[in-house]
PDB file of C-alpha atoms in Angstrom:
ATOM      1  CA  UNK A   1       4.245 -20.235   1.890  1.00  0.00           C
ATOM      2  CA  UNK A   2       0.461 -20.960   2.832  1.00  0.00           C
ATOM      3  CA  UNK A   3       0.778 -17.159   4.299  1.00  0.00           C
ATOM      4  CA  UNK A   4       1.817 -15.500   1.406  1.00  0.00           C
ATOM      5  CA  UNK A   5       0.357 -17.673  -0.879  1.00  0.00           C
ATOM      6  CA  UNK A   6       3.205 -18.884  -2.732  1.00  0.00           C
ATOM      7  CA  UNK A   7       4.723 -21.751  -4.021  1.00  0.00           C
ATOM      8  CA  UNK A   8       7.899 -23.726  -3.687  1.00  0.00           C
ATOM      9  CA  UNK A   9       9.650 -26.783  -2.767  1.00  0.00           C
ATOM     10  CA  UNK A  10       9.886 -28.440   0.956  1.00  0.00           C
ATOM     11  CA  UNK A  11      11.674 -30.598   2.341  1.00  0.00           C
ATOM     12  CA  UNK A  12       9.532 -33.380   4.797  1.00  0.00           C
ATOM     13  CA  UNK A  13      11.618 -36.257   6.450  1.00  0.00           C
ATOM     14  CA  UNK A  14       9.852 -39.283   6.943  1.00  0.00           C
ATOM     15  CA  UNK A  15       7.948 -39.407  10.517  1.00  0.00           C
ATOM     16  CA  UNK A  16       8.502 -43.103  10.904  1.00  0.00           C
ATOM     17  CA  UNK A  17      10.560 -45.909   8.813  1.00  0.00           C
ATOM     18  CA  UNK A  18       9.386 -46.224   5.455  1.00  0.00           C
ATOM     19  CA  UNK A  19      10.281 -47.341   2.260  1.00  0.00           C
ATOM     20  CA  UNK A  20      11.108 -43.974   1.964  1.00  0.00           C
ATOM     21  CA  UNK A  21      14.220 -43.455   3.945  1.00  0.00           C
ATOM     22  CA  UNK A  22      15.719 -39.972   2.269  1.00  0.00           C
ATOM     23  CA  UNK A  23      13.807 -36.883   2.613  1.00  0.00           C
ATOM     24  CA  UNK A  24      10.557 -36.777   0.672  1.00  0.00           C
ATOM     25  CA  UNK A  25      10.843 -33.018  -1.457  1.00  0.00           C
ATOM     26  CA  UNK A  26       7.188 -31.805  -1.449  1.00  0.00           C
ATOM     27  CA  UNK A  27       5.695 -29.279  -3.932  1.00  0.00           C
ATOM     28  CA  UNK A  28       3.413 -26.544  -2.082  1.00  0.00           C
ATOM     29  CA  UNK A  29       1.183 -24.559  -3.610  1.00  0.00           C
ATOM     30  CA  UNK A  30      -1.228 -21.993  -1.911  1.00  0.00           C
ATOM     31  CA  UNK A  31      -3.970 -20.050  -3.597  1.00  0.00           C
ATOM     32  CA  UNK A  32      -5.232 -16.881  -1.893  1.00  0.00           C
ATOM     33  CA  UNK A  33      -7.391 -14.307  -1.912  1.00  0.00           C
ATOM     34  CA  UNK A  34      -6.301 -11.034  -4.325  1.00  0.00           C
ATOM     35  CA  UNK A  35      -4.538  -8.893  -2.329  1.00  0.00           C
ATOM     36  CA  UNK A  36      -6.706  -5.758  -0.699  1.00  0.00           C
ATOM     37  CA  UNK A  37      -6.163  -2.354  -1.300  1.00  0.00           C
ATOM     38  CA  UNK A  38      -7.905   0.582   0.646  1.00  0.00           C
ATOM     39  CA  UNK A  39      -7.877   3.713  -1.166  1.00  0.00           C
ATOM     40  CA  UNK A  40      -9.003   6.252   1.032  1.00  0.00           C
ATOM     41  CA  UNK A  41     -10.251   9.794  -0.239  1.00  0.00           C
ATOM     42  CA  UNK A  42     -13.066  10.269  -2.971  1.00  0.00           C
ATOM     43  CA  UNK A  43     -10.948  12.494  -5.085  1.00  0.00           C
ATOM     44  CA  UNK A  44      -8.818  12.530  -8.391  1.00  0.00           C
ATOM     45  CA  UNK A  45      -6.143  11.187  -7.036  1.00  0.00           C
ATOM     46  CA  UNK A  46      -8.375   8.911  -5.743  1.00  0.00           C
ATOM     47  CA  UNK A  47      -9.760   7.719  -9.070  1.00  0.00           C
ATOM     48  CA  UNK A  48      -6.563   7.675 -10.902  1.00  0.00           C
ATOM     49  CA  UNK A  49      -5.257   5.577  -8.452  1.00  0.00           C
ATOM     50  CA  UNK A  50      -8.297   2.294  -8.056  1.00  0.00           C
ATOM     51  CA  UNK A  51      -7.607   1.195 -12.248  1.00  0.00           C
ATOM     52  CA  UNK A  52      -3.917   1.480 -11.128  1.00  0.00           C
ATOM     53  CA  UNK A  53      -4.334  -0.579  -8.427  1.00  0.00           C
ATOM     54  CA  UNK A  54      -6.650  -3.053 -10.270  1.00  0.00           C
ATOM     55  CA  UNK A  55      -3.558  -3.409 -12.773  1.00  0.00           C
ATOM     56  CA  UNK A  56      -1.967  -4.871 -10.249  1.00  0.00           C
ATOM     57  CA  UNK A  57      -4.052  -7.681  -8.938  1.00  0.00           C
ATOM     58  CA  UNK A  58      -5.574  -5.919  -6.135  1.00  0.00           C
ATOM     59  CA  UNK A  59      -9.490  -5.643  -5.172  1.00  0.00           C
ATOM     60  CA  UNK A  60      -9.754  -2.280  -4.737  1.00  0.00           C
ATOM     61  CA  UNK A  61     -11.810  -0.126  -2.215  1.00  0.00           C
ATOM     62  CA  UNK A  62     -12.621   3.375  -1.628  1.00  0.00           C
ATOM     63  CA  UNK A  63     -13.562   4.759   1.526  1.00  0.00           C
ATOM     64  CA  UNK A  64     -15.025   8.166   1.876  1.00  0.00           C
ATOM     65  CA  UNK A  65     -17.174   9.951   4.508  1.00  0.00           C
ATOM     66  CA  UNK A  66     -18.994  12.287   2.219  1.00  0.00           C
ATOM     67  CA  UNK A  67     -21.921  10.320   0.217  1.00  0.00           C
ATOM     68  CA  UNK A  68     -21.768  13.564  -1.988  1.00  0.00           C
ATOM     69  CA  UNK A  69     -18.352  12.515  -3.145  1.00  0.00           C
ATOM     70  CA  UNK A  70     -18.263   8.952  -3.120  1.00  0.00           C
ATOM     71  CA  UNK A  71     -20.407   8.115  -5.849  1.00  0.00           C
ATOM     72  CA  UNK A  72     -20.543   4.762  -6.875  1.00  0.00           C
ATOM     73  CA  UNK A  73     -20.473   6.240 -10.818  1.00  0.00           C
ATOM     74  CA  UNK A  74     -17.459   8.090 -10.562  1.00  0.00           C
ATOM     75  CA  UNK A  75     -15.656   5.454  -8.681  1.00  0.00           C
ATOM     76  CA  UNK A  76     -17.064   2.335 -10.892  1.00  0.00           C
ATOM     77  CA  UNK A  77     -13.461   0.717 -11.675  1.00  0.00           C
ATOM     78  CA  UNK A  78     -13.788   0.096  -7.895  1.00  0.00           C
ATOM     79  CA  UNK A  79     -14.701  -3.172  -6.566  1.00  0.00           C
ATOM     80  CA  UNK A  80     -16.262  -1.649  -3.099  1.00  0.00           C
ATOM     81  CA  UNK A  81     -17.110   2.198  -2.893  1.00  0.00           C
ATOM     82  CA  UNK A  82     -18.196   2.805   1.550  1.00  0.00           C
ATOM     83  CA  UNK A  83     -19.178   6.004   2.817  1.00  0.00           C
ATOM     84  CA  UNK A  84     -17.979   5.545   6.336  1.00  0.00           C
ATOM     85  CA  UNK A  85     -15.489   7.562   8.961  1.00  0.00           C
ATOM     86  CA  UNK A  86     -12.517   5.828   7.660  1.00  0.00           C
ATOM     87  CA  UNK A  87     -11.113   4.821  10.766  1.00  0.00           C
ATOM     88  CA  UNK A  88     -14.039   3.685  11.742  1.00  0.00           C
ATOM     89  CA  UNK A  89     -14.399   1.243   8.451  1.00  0.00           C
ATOM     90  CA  UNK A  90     -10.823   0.091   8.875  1.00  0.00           C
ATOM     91  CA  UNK A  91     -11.185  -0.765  13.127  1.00  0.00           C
ATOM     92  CA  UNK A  92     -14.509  -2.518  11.740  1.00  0.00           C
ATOM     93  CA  UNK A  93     -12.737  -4.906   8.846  1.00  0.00           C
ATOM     94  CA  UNK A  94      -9.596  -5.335  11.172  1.00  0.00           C
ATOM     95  CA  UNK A  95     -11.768  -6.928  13.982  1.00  0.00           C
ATOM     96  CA  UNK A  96     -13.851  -9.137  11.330  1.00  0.00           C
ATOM     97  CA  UNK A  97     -10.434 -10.302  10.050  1.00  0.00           C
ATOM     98  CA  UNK A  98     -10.858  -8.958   6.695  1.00  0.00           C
ATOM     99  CA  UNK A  99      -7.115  -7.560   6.865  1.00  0.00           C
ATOM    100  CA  UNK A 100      -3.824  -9.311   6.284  1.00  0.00           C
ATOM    101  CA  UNK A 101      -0.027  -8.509   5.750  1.00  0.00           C
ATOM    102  CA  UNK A 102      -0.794  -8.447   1.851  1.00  0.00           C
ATOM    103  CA  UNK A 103      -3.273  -5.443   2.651  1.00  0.00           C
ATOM    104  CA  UNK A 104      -2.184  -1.699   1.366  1.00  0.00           C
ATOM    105  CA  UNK A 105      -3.476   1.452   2.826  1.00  0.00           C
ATOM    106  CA  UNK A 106      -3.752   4.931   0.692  1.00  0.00           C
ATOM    107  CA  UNK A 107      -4.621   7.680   2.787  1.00  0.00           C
ATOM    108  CA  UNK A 108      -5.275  10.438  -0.341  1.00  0.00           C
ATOM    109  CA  UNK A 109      -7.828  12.815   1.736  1.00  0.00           C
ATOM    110  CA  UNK A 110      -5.195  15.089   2.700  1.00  0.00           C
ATOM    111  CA  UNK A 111      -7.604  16.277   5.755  1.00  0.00           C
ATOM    112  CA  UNK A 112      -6.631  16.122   9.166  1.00  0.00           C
ATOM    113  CA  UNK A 113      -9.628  15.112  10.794  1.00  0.00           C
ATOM    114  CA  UNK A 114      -9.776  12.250   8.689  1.00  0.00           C
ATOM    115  CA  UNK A 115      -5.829  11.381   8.328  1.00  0.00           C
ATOM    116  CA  UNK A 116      -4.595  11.437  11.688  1.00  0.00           C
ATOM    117  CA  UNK A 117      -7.541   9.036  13.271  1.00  0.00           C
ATOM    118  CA  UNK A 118      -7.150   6.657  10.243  1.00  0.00           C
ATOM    119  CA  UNK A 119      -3.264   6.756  10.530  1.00  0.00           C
ATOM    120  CA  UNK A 120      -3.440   5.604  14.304  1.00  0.00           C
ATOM    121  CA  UNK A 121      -5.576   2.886  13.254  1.00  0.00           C
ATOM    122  CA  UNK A 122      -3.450   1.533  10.296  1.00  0.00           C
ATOM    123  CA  UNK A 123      -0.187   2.266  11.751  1.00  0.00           C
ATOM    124  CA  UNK A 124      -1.267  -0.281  14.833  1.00  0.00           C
ATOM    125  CA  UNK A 125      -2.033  -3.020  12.411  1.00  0.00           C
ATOM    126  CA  UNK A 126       0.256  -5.369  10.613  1.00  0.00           C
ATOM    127  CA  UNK A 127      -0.116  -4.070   6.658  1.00  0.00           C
ATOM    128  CA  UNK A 128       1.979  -4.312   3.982  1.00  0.00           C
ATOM    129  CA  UNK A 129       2.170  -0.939   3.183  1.00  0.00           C
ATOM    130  CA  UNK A 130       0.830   2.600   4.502  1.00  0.00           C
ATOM    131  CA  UNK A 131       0.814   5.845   2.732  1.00  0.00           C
ATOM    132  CA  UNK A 132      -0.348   9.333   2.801  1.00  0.00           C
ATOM    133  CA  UNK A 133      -0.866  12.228   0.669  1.00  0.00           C
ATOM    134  CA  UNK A 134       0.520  15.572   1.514  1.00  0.00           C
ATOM    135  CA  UNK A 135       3.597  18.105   1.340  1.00  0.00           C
ATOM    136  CA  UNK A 136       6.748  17.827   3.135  1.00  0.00           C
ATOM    137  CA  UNK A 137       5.497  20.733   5.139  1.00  0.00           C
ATOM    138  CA  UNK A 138       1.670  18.860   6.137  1.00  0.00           C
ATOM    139  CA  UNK A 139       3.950  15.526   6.557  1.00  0.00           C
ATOM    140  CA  UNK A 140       6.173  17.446   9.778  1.00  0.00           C
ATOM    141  CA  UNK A 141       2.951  18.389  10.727  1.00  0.00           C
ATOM    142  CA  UNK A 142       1.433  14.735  10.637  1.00  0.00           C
ATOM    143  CA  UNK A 143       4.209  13.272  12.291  1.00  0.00           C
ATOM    144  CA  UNK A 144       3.312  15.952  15.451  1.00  0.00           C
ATOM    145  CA  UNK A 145      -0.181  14.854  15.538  1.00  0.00           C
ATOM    146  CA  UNK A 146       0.528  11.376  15.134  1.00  0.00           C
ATOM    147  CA  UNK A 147       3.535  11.382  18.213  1.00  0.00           C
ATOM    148  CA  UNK A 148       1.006  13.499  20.388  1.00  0.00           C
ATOM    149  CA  UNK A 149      -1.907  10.913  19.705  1.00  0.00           C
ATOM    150  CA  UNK A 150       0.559   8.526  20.959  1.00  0.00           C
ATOM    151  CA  UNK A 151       1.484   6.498  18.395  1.00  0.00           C
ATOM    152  CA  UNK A 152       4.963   5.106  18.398  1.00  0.00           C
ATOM    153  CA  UNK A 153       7.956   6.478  16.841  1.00  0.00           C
ATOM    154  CA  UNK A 154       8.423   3.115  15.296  1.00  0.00           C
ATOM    155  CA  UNK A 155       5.428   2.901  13.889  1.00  0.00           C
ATOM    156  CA  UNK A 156       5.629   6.263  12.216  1.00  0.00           C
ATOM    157  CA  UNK A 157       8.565   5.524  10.729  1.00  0.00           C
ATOM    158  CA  UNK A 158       6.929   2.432   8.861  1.00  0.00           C
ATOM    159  CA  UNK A 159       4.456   5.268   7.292  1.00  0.00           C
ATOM    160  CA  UNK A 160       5.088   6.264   3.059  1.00  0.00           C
ATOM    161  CA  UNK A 161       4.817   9.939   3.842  1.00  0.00           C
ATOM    162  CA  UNK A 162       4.995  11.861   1.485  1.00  0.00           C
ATOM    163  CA  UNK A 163       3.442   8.876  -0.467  1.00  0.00           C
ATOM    164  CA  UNK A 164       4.951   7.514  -4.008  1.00  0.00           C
ATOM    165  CA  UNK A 165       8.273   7.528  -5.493  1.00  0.00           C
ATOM    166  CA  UNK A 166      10.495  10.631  -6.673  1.00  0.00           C
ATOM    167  CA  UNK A 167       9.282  10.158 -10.367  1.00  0.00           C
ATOM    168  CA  UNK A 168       8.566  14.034 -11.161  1.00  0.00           C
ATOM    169  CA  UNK A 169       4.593  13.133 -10.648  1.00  0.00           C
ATOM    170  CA  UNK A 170       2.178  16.030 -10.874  1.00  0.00           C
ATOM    171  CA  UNK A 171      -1.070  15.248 -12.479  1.00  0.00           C
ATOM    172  CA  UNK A 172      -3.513  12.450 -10.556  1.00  0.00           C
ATOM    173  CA  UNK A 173      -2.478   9.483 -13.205  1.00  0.00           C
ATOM    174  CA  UNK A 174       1.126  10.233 -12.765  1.00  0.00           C
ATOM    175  CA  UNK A 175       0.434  10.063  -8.801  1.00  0.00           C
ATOM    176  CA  UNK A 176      -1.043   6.839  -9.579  1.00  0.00           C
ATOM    177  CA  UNK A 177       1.864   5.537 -11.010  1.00  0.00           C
ATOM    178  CA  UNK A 178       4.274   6.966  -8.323  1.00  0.00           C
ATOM    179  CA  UNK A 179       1.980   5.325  -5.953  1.00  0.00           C
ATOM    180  CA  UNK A 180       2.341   2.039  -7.231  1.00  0.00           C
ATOM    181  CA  UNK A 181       5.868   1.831  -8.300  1.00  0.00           C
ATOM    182  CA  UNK A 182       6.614   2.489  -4.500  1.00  0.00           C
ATOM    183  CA  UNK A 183       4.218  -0.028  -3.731  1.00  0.00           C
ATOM    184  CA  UNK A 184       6.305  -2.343  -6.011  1.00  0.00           C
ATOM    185  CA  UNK A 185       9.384  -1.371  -4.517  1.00  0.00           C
ATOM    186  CA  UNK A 186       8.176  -2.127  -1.138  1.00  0.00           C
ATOM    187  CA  UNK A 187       6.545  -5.324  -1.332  1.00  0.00           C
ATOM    188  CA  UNK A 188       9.385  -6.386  -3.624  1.00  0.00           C
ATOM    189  CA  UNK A 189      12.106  -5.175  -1.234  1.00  0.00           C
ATOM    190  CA  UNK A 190      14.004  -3.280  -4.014  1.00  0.00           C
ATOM    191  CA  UNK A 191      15.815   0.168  -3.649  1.00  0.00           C
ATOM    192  CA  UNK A 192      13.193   2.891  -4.385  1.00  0.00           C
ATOM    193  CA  UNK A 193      13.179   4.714  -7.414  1.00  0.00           C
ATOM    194  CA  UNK A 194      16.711   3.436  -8.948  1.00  0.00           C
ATOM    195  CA  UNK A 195      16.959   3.585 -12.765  1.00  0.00           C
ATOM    196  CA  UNK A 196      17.699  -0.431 -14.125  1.00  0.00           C
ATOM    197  CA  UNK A 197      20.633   1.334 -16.473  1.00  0.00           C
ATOM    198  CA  UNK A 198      22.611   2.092 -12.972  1.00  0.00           C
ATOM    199  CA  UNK A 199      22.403  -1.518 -11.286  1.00  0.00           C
ATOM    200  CA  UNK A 200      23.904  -4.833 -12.257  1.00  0.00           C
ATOM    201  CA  UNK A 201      23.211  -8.095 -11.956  1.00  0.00           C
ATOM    202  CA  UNK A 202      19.791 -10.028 -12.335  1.00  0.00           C
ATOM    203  CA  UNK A 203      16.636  -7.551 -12.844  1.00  0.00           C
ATOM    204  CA  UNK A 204      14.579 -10.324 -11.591  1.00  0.00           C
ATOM    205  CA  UNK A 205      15.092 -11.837  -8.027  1.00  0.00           C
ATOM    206  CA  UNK A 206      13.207 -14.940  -6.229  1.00  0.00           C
ATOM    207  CA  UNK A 207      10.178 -14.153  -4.332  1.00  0.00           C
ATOM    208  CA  UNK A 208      10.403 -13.014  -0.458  1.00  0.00           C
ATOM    209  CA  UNK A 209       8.268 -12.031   2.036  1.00  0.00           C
ATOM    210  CA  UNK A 210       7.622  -7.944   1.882  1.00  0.00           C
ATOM    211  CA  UNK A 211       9.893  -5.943   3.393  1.00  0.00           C
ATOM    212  CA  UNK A 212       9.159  -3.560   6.611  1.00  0.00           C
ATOM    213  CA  UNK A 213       7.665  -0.341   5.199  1.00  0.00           C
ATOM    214  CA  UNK A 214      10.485   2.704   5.620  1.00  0.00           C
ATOM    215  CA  UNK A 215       9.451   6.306   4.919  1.00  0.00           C
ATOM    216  CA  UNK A 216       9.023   7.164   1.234  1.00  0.00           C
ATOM    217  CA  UNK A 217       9.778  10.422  -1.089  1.00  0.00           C
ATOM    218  CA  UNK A 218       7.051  13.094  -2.607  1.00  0.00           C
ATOM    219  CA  UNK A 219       5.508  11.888  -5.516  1.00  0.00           C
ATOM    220  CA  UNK A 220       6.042  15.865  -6.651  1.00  0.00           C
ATOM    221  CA  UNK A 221       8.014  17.517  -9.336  1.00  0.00           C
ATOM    222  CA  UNK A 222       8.444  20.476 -11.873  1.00  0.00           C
ATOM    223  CA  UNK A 223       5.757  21.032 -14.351  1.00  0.00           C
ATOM    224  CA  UNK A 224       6.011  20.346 -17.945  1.00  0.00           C
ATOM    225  CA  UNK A 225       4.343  20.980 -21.016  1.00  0.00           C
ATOM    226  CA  UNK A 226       0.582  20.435 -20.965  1.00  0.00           C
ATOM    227  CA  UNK A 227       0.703  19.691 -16.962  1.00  0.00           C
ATOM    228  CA  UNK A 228      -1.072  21.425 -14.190  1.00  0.00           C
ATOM    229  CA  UNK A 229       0.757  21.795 -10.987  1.00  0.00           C
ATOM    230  CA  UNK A 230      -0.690  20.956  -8.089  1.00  0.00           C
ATOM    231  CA  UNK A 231       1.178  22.252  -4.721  1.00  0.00           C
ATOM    232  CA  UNK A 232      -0.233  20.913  -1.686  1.00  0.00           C
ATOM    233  CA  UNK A 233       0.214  23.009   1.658  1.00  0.00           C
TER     234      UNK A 233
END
């Protein structure tokens, strides 16, 4: 409870005869932190994504390498814009303890020379959630890189690759939205992407710990009206 910062009931017996001989019921309540989330890649998607994020309780950072692009202006909804090697910015707030199991990563650079390092470093640490951007094509080829840098099967498979739900998502704010309904899923422990009209039973359930991240679906789909595609390769 104090980890998650949760409340609920507890049962305490009595250390040592008391007045109180049945179990004393205790009330515990925990107050943490918001949640972090790590948006990684001074883009569109990018900006869609940190007011989507913020919607949801979390204090949101972007991390980009490129002072050109990650300007404080474009990024404002943000509560922390760094320019910084991103794995280099995530090893740092790892060892400073600025990390827990509450933390999500978004890897939305869609560059290897930034993904894979960043990848290796988040995939080692104990997150709620990690994701990246890219086609089912660039996600094979991730998976290589990642199993010839060494990083364990296992580990992979805890990666949201391609990252966001099957919604149909093409433009950056519908991304954003495929983004975080997976995240909801996941932390949740809900079935992705299943429509409430085709389940029974109670659409609300009591809070549990997050579940263990599984690979997720493109957040890709066919174009409608007044929407541009975007194909990544």
């Amino acid at each position: 409870l104090l980890h998650l910062g949760t409340a609920d009931t507890c049962p305490v017996d009595p250390a040592a005869p008391s007045a109180a001989q049945e179990p004393v019921t205790l009330l515990v309540e925990s107050r943490l932190a918001p949640p972090r989330m790590l948006v990684f890649g001074a883009n569109d998607f990018g900006a869609a994504l940190i007011p989507a994020g913020k919607l949801l309780g979390y204090r949101v950072t972007l991390v980009d390498a490129r002072p050109a692009f990650a300007a404080q202006a474009r990024f404002g909804c943000a509560d922390d814009v760094v320019t910084d090697w991103p794995h280099r910015y995530l090893t740092a707030e790892a060892a400073a303890g600025r990390l827990d199991r509450r933390t999500v990563a978004c890897v939305l650079s869609h560059d290897p020379k930034f993904d894979i390092p960043l990848l290796e470093t988040a995939l080692a640490l104990d997150l709620a959630y990690v994701g990246a951007m890219g086609s089912r094509r660039s996600h094979l080829q991730r998976i290589d890189d990642l199993l010839s840098a060494g990083v364990p099967p296992e580990r992979i498979a805890q990666l949201h690759s391609p990252i966001g739900l099957d919604l149909g998502a093409i433009t950056p704010a519908e991304v954003a939205v495929s983004v975080t309904a997976e995240l909801i899923a996941s932390r949740s422990g809900r079935p992705a992407c299943t429509p409430l009209r085709d389940t029974s039973g109670p659409i609300h359930q009591s809070a549990a710990p997050p579940a263990p991240g599984i690979a997720g679906t493109a957040a890709e789909g066919t174009p409608t009206s007044g929407r541009k595609e975007i194909v990544w390769t």
